[in-house]
């Protein structure tokens, strides 16, 4: 199974369910898991198991799927989207992306400039100003504390303190479901991040920072209106 297969599954969901297809990401991943298992059985990993192979595939491809889902709507706002790994690993970037890379780099003084570990970056192509950085994982425990650290580092520098840091997740273990009593991951989002958007059709206790994913584009429009 490849990312293109995952994308086709999403497009099929979109045909069936319309614009709300993103709410069914967890369901889509369950369907993809069975297809992945059938592929794995034909060529099993030596001394491995399917669960391990699936977790690696899911972790790597969820961020690509989120990027795919948001790109069209973000570009309609006159903004652009770039994958964080592309900025990190590509040595021959265009002038535009090279400037974006500089605009989100964190200054470690004598230890140099380094990029935060984020999956998706949204920027204004007119001036290469970075508006938002997104981490995307299946559950919060995989990266929420690290994302809080990057928000803190970006906020410490005048050049990057305006960059919003968000976490997009299907929240499969329900860490964000309730505001009170808050689990540790929700507390980190509420206090340290700019927000988290949840890809689910389940009910969650929303707040100013924890919202269903359907609010993401509207909030991005608000960010633009206020000067990014």
XYZ file of C-alpha atoms in Angstrom:
228
model
C 0.000 0.000 0.000
C 1.204 3.504 -0.824
C 0.153 7.072 -0.029
C -1.546 7.226 -3.443
C -3.773 4.307 -2.338
C -4.599 6.218 0.859
C -5.434 9.312 -1.180
C -7.764 7.293 -3.414
C -9.569 5.969 -0.321
C -10.022 9.554 0.902
C -11.361 10.723 -2.466
C -13.828 7.832 -2.445
C -14.972 8.920 1.040
C -15.312 12.480 -0.227
C -17.562 11.295 -3.073
C -19.749 9.456 -0.548
C -19.745 11.969 2.300
C -18.966 15.324 0.711
C -16.980 18.068 2.422
C -17.242 16.334 5.812
C -15.127 13.374 4.689
C -12.213 14.525 6.836
C -14.277 13.679 9.944
C -13.967 10.022 9.004
C -10.160 9.839 8.909
C -10.029 7.215 11.687
C -12.569 5.056 9.842
C -10.571 5.493 6.631
C -7.400 4.411 8.437
C -9.145 1.234 9.627
C -10.069 0.388 6.022
C -6.529 1.154 4.910
C -5.127 -1.062 7.667
C -6.860 -4.152 6.275
C -5.583 -3.428 2.748
C -2.111 -2.863 4.193
C -2.343 -6.189 6.086
C -3.224 -8.080 2.923
C -0.223 -6.501 1.165
C 2.010 -7.317 4.143
C 0.913 -10.980 4.189
C 2.114 -11.318 0.593
C 5.543 -9.965 1.560
C 5.938 -10.048 5.368
C 8.696 -8.153 7.146
C 11.402 -10.582 8.355
C 11.080 -11.120 12.142
C 8.508 -8.314 12.263
C 4.761 -8.176 12.659
C 2.066 -6.416 10.738
C 1.091 -4.087 13.600
C 4.601 -2.673 13.698
C 4.674 -2.228 9.918
C 1.221 -0.573 9.947
C 2.128 1.873 12.730
C 5.137 3.051 10.709
C 3.029 3.471 7.563
C 0.208 5.267 9.380
C 2.523 7.641 11.208
C 4.369 8.583 8.038
C 1.312 9.052 5.861
C -1.201 10.788 8.151
C 0.708 14.060 7.855
C 0.717 13.713 4.039
C -3.026 13.095 4.079
C -3.683 16.153 6.281
C -1.505 18.237 3.954
C -3.448 16.925 0.955
C -6.814 17.674 2.614
C -5.984 21.301 3.520
C -3.857 22.385 0.543
C -6.648 23.371 -1.871
C -8.481 25.496 0.674
C -5.315 27.117 2.001
C -4.201 28.018 -1.528
C -7.594 29.608 -2.187
C -6.662 32.094 0.564
C -3.546 33.062 -1.401
C -1.259 31.085 0.900
C 1.023 28.138 0.241
C 1.731 24.869 2.002
C 5.075 23.072 2.234
C 6.060 19.881 4.002
C 8.482 20.388 6.896
C 10.610 17.402 5.876
C 11.076 18.930 2.429
C 12.499 22.101 3.946
C 14.696 20.080 6.304
C 16.120 17.594 3.825
C 16.269 19.329 0.449
C 19.614 20.977 -0.206
C 18.720 22.701 -3.472
C 15.628 24.684 -2.500
C 14.081 27.388 -4.663
C 14.723 30.991 -3.594
C 11.174 31.162 -2.184
C 11.470 28.020 -0.061
C 14.977 28.942 1.040
C 13.556 32.211 2.417
C 10.696 30.339 4.118
C 13.282 28.047 5.725
C 15.165 31.034 7.111
C 11.921 32.587 8.365
C 11.053 29.622 10.565
C 14.557 28.631 11.692
C 15.331 28.780 15.421
C 18.526 30.493 16.496
C 20.619 28.382 18.896
C 23.400 30.960 19.066
C 26.840 29.385 18.703
C 25.119 26.063 17.847
C 23.534 27.450 14.710
C 20.093 27.760 13.138
C 17.824 24.714 13.206
C 14.323 23.995 11.953
C 11.601 22.935 14.388
C 10.246 19.402 13.873
C 6.900 20.259 12.327
C 5.080 18.460 9.531
C 3.356 21.212 7.575
C 4.190 24.893 7.149
C 1.754 27.524 5.841
C 3.264 30.712 4.444
C 2.507 33.797 2.386
C 4.200 33.437 -0.998
C 4.240 37.236 -1.493
C 6.733 37.818 1.315
C 7.594 34.254 2.457
C 6.268 35.079 5.922
C 5.394 31.922 7.860
C 1.911 32.034 9.411
C 1.522 28.596 10.908
C 3.340 25.349 11.620
C 1.380 22.119 12.061
C 2.261 18.839 13.690
C 0.035 15.925 12.793
C -0.073 12.577 14.588
C -2.644 9.860 15.211
C -2.530 10.500 18.966
C -1.146 13.329 21.105
C 1.264 11.197 23.103
C 3.449 10.764 20.035
C 4.498 14.395 19.848
C 2.484 16.871 21.898
C 5.212 17.749 24.440
C 7.747 18.213 21.643
C 5.314 20.479 19.777
C 4.927 22.568 22.936
C 8.716 22.924 23.072
C 8.874 24.200 19.478
C 6.106 26.731 20.182
C 8.112 28.015 23.134
C 11.302 28.323 21.053
C 9.520 30.131 18.213
C 7.872 32.500 20.686
C 11.206 33.439 22.282
C 12.480 35.126 19.103
C 10.992 38.397 17.785
C 11.426 37.112 14.230
C 9.308 33.985 14.798
C 7.042 34.775 17.770
C 4.058 35.462 15.464
C 4.075 31.894 14.059
C 1.079 29.911 15.238
C 1.704 26.295 16.188
C -1.145 23.819 15.809
C -1.669 20.104 16.326
C -3.994 18.228 13.946
C -5.066 14.748 15.005
C -7.851 12.161 14.852
C -7.136 11.833 18.623
C -7.778 8.099 18.572
C -7.234 7.682 22.321
C -9.583 10.543 23.287
C -7.002 12.751 25.019
C -8.792 15.905 23.838
C -12.367 14.768 24.451
C -12.897 16.558 27.768
C -11.692 19.929 29.025
C -12.262 18.993 32.650
C -10.728 16.952 34.068
C -8.067 17.547 31.424
C -5.588 14.874 30.452
C -1.958 15.978 30.219
C -2.013 16.306 26.426
C -5.080 18.551 26.515
C -3.477 20.703 29.217
C -0.406 21.216 27.006
C -2.630 22.263 24.083
C -4.686 24.643 26.232
C -1.660 26.313 27.831
C 1.294 26.010 25.457
C -0.012 25.691 21.877
C -2.105 27.989 19.713
C -4.625 25.238 19.149
C -5.501 21.708 18.154
C -7.969 20.618 15.476
C -9.583 17.203 15.800
C -10.465 15.014 12.811
C -13.442 13.168 14.241
C -17.180 12.765 14.082
C -17.258 12.037 17.819
C -18.406 14.735 20.243
C -15.635 16.660 21.971
C -15.743 19.425 24.544
C -14.523 22.317 22.414
C -12.792 25.423 23.716
C -11.011 28.441 22.269
C -8.045 26.197 21.503
C -9.463 22.705 20.992
C -11.878 22.562 18.076
C -13.220 20.260 15.416
C -11.183 20.390 12.213
C -14.034 22.094 10.338
C -13.031 25.357 12.093
C -9.442 25.291 10.846
C -9.877 27.235 7.606
C -12.151 29.835 9.247
C -9.537 30.391 11.960
C -6.850 30.721 9.297
C -8.948 33.390 7.580
C -9.190 35.208 10.925
C -5.427 35.010 11.295
C -4.987 36.572 7.841
C -7.516 39.302 8.610
C -5.562 40.244 11.714
C -2.334 40.513 9.752
C -1.043 36.960 10.295
